[in-house]
Amino acid sequence: MQTAASYKVLVVDDDPDIVELLQYNLTREGYEVSVAENGKKAIDVAQSVKPDVILMDVMMPVLDGIAACRQLREMGDFRHTHIIFLTARAEEFSEVAAFEAGADDFITKPIKPRALLSRLAAYARRDSQQEEQEKVIEIDGLRIDRNSFAVYKGDEKITLPKKEFELLSFLAATPNKVFSREELLNNIWGNDVYVIARTVDVHIRKVREKIGENHIKTIKGVGYKFNTD
């Protein structure tokens, strides 16, 4: 079972005061903490320590957080790492860009340590629950293996980032049931994680690009369903 003591967290920010604040609170809670001052250094440190969670600023010198996230997601070792952006930029376009790059969450500054710790605990709980769901879903020409986070379409193996995989497997577990964006946000990201409804649309589009357009159907004005009709 995932706990704080078994979680590795990489803190990436060019503001030493924020790094010190987060490192202090996370270490006190039992997390194993590494730090980096920019996106380029974050990639180097991540390859060394293999963190479970990366808390990363967006605006940084050398390599910004969006670019660093995109590069990490392209590496096989970090497809399922939780990447949470920390930023003072609260505009919606910044949030959409973050999720387009592969982020799991988006937290605006100033950071409230207790709220952040609660959010990390929620990720640990969901990871633990998913570890217990050792089953394979076979549906509509797809085989969705929850153990390996892999999707097979015939003989082709399709590897999805963690949130895309969770979204697909959640919909496929109850085929033809329509879920609203709010229901999908609550079940995939959790009640204690703030993301906009557009996040679901971004992830659905990415899943469709990889597995085909026909599996997930949009129900206009309502939400989405895994389609077997």
Short mmCIF file of C-alpha atoms in Angstrom, two decimals:
data_model
loop_
_atom_site.label_atom_id
_atom_site.label_comp_id
_atom_site.label_asym_id
_atom_site.label_seq_id
_atom_site.Cartn_x
_atom_site.Cartn_y
_atom_site.Cartn_z
CA MET A 1 0.00 0.00 0.00
CA GLN A 2 1.30 3.45 -0.90
CA THR A 3 2.06 5.67 2.09
CA ALA A 4 3.96 8.91 2.62
CA ALA A 5 7.00 6.90 3.73
CA SER A 6 7.08 5.02 0.40
CA TYR A 7 6.48 8.09 -1.78
CA LYS A 8 9.33 9.96 -3.45
CA VAL A 9 8.62 13.61 -4.25
CA LEU A 10 10.69 15.86 -6.53
CA VAL A 11 10.23 19.60 -5.89
CA VAL A 12 11.16 21.84 -8.84
CA ASP A 13 11.16 25.63 -8.43
CA ASP A 14 13.63 28.46 -8.98
CA ASP A 15 12.45 30.21 -5.80
CA PRO A 16 14.59 28.85 -2.91
CA ASP A 17 12.04 29.98 -0.31
CA ILE A 18 9.30 27.86 -1.90
CA VAL A 19 11.66 24.89 -2.22
CA GLU A 20 12.61 25.21 1.45
CA LEU A 21 8.96 25.49 2.53
CA LEU A 22 7.88 22.43 0.58
CA GLN A 23 10.92 20.38 1.47
CA TYR A 24 10.40 21.07 5.17
CA ASN A 25 6.70 20.18 5.18
CA LEU A 26 7.04 17.11 2.97
CA THR A 27 10.02 15.72 4.89
CA ARG A 28 8.22 16.23 8.20
CA GLU A 29 5.27 14.26 6.78
CA GLY A 30 7.55 11.35 5.89
CA TYR A 31 8.09 11.86 2.15
CA GLU A 32 11.49 11.29 0.58
CA VAL A 33 12.23 14.65 -1.05
CA SER A 34 14.60 15.67 -3.86
CA VAL A 35 14.88 19.18 -5.33
CA ALA A 36 15.79 20.92 -8.59
CA GLU A 37 15.93 24.58 -9.59
CA ASN A 38 14.81 24.34 -13.23
CA GLY A 39 13.23 21.98 -15.73
CA LYS A 40 16.50 20.71 -17.17
CA LYS A 41 17.83 19.82 -13.74
CA ALA A 42 14.47 18.25 -12.88
CA ILE A 43 14.81 15.79 -15.76
CA ASP A 44 18.31 14.82 -14.61
CA VAL A 45 17.22 14.35 -10.99
CA ALA A 46 14.06 12.47 -12.00
CA GLN A 47 16.08 9.98 -14.04
CA SER A 48 18.23 9.37 -10.98
CA VAL A 49 15.66 9.10 -8.17
CA LYS A 50 12.53 7.94 -10.08
CA PRO A 51 10.01 10.05 -8.08
CA ASP A 52 6.37 9.08 -7.62
CA VAL A 53 5.31 12.74 -7.64
CA ILE A 54 6.86 15.83 -9.24
CA LEU A 55 5.80 19.25 -7.91
CA MET A 56 6.96 21.68 -10.59
CA ASP A 57 6.82 25.41 -11.19
CA VAL A 58 5.82 26.58 -14.68
CA MET A 59 7.93 29.70 -15.19
CA MET A 60 11.61 28.78 -14.69
CA PRO A 61 14.93 29.58 -16.36
CA VAL A 62 16.84 27.19 -18.65
CA LEU A 63 13.77 24.97 -19.27
CA ASP A 64 10.23 25.83 -18.19
CA GLY A 65 7.87 23.41 -16.50
CA ILE A 66 5.63 22.82 -19.53
CA ALA A 67 8.56 21.78 -21.71
CA ALA A 68 10.07 19.67 -18.93
CA CYS A 69 6.74 17.89 -18.35
CA ARG A 70 6.40 17.15 -22.04
CA GLN A 71 9.90 15.66 -22.18
CA LEU A 72 9.31 13.55 -19.07
CA ARG A 73 6.06 12.14 -20.47
CA GLU A 74 7.93 11.06 -23.60
CA MET A 75 10.22 8.93 -21.44
CA GLY A 76 8.84 5.50 -20.58
CA ASP A 77 9.86 5.72 -16.91
CA PHE A 78 7.63 8.74 -16.24
CA ARG A 79 4.40 7.96 -18.07
CA HIS A 80 2.66 7.21 -14.76
CA THR A 81 4.47 9.66 -12.48
CA HIS A 82 2.12 12.24 -10.94
CA ILE A 83 3.15 15.69 -12.22
CA ILE A 84 1.60 18.61 -10.37
CA PHE A 85 2.27 22.18 -11.50
CA LEU A 86 2.80 24.95 -8.97
CA THR A 87 2.36 28.40 -10.44
CA ALA A 88 1.27 31.96 -9.81
CA ARG A 89 -0.37 32.02 -13.23
CA ALA A 90 -4.06 31.21 -12.78
CA GLU A 91 -5.27 32.00 -16.29
CA GLU A 92 -7.21 29.18 -17.93
CA PHE A 93 -4.88 29.01 -20.94
CA SER A 94 -1.97 28.16 -18.62
CA GLU A 95 -3.96 25.33 -17.07
CA VAL A 96 -4.96 23.92 -20.45
CA ALA A 97 -1.33 24.10 -21.62
CA ALA A 98 -0.28 22.20 -18.50
CA PHE A 99 -2.73 19.36 -19.12
CA GLU A 100 -1.86 19.29 -22.81
CA ALA A 101 1.74 18.66 -21.74
CA GLY A 102 0.64 15.77 -19.52
CA ALA A 103 0.13 17.30 -16.06
CA ASP A 104 -2.12 15.60 -13.51
CA ASP A 105 -2.91 18.62 -11.40
CA PHE A 106 -2.47 22.39 -11.22
CA ILE A 107 -2.02 24.33 -7.97
CA THR A 108 -1.85 28.11 -7.83
CA LYS A 109 0.45 30.01 -5.51
CA PRO A 110 0.63 30.96 -2.69
CA ILE A 111 0.87 27.31 -1.73
CA LYS A 112 -0.98 26.12 1.37
CA PRO A 113 1.11 23.23 2.75
CA ARG A 114 -1.78 21.50 4.55
CA ALA A 115 -3.92 21.51 1.40
CA LEU A 116 -1.00 20.19 -0.66
CA LEU A 117 -0.33 17.38 1.82
CA SER A 118 -4.00 16.43 1.73
CA ARG A 119 -3.85 16.27 -2.04
CA LEU A 120 -0.75 14.07 -2.03
CA ALA A 121 -2.41 11.74 0.49
CA ALA A 122 -5.38 11.45 -1.89
CA TYR A 123 -3.04 10.40 -4.71
CA ALA A 124 -1.46 7.77 -2.45
CA ARG A 125 -4.91 6.39 -1.54
CA ARG A 126 -6.00 6.16 -5.16
CA ASP A 127 -2.73 4.47 -6.14
CA SER A 128 -3.29 1.93 -3.38
CA GLN A 129 -6.86 1.26 -4.51
CA GLN A 130 -5.76 0.79 -8.10
CA GLU A 131 -3.10 -1.70 -7.01
CA GLU A 132 -5.90 -3.82 -5.57
CA GLN A 133 -7.88 -3.81 -8.83
CA GLU A 134 -5.99 -6.62 -10.52
CA LYS A 135 -8.17 -7.32 -13.50
CA VAL A 136 -8.25 -7.07 -17.25
CA ILE A 137 -11.11 -5.54 -19.20
CA GLU A 138 -11.69 -6.98 -22.67
CA ILE A 139 -14.18 -4.96 -24.68
CA ASP A 140 -14.86 -3.88 -28.25
CA GLY A 141 -11.55 -5.18 -29.59
CA LEU A 142 -9.52 -3.69 -26.74
CA ARG A 143 -7.81 -5.40 -23.83
CA ILE A 144 -7.22 -3.03 -20.91
CA ASP A 145 -4.70 -4.43 -18.43
CA ARG A 146 -4.91 -2.55 -15.12
CA ASN A 147 -1.81 -4.32 -13.80
CA SER A 148 0.57 -3.09 -16.49
CA PHE A 149 -1.30 0.12 -17.40
CA ALA A 150 -1.30 -1.10 -20.99
CA VAL A 151 -3.98 -1.22 -23.66
CA TYR A 152 -3.89 -3.80 -26.45
CA LYS A 153 -5.68 -3.34 -29.76
CA GLY A 154 -5.22 -6.68 -31.45
CA ASP A 155 -1.48 -7.34 -31.28
CA GLU A 156 -0.66 -3.64 -30.92
CA LYS A 157 0.32 -2.42 -27.46
CA ILE A 158 -0.74 1.14 -26.70
CA THR A 159 0.86 2.83 -23.69
CA LEU A 160 -1.13 5.69 -22.19
CA PRO A 161 -0.12 8.24 -19.54
CA LYS A 162 -1.69 7.41 -16.18
CA LYS A 163 -4.66 9.80 -16.23
CA GLU A 164 -5.56 8.84 -19.82
CA PHE A 165 -5.42 5.16 -18.85
CA GLU A 166 -7.55 5.72 -15.74
CA LEU A 167 -10.12 7.62 -17.78
CA LEU A 168 -10.34 4.89 -20.43
CA SER A 169 -10.53 2.02 -17.93
CA PHE A 170 -13.16 3.83 -15.85
CA LEU A 171 -15.42 4.36 -18.87
CA ALA A 172 -14.81 0.84 -20.21
CA ALA A 173 -15.66 -0.72 -16.83
CA THR A 174 -19.27 0.44 -17.31
CA PRO A 175 -19.89 0.40 -21.07
CA ASN A 176 -22.68 2.54 -22.52
CA LYS A 177 -23.19 4.38 -19.22
CA VAL A 178 -22.97 8.14 -19.73
CA PHE A 179 -20.82 10.07 -17.27
CA SER A 180 -20.84 13.84 -16.96
CA ARG A 181 -17.57 15.77 -16.95
CA GLU A 182 -18.07 16.45 -13.24
CA GLU A 183 -18.45 12.73 -12.49
CA LEU A 184 -15.31 11.95 -14.46
CA LEU A 185 -13.37 14.71 -12.72
CA ASN A 186 -14.44 13.43 -9.30
CA ASN A 187 -13.68 9.79 -10.06
CA ILE A 188 -10.39 10.25 -11.91
CA TRP A 189 -8.92 13.37 -10.31
CA GLY A 190 -10.82 13.32 -6.99
CA ASN A 191 -12.97 15.78 -5.09
CA ASP A 192 -9.99 17.42 -3.45
CA VAL A 193 -8.18 18.21 -6.70
CA TYR A 194 -9.19 21.38 -8.53
CA VAL A 195 -9.17 21.07 -12.31
CA ILE A 196 -11.45 22.60 -14.92
CA ALA A 197 -14.02 20.62 -16.91
CA ARG A 198 -11.99 21.27 -20.07
CA THR A 199 -9.37 18.88 -18.64
CA VAL A 200 -11.67 15.93 -19.38
CA ASP A 201 -12.08 17.04 -23.00
CA VAL A 202 -8.31 17.29 -23.44
CA HIS A 203 -7.73 13.78 -22.09
CA ILE A 204 -10.61 12.26 -24.08
CA ARG A 205 -9.16 13.75 -27.27
CA LYS A 206 -5.74 12.28 -26.50
CA VAL A 207 -7.19 8.83 -25.76
CA ARG A 208 -9.13 8.88 -29.04
CA GLU A 209 -5.99 9.78 -30.96
CA LYS A 210 -4.33 6.63 -29.64
CA ILE A 211 -7.09 4.00 -29.58
CA GLY A 212 -9.41 5.27 -32.32
CA GLU A 213 -12.34 7.66 -32.52
CA ASN A 214 -15.18 5.17 -32.16
CA HIS A 215 -14.70 3.77 -28.65
CA ILE A 216 -15.61 6.85 -26.64
CA LYS A 217 -18.75 8.69 -27.68
CA THR A 218 -19.63 12.28 -26.84
CA ILE A 219 -23.19 12.79 -25.63
CA LYS A 220 -23.76 16.44 -26.43
CA GLY A 221 -24.62 18.53 -23.39
CA VAL A 222 -24.21 15.56 -21.05
CA GLY A 223 -20.79 13.92 -21.13
CA TYR A 224 -19.07 10.76 -22.42
CA LYS A 225 -19.57 7.02 -22.56
CA PHE A 226 -17.62 3.97 -23.73
CA ASN A 227 -19.60 3.00 -26.82
CA THR A 228 -20.33 -0.62 -27.78
CA ASP A 229 -23.46 0.07 -29.87
#
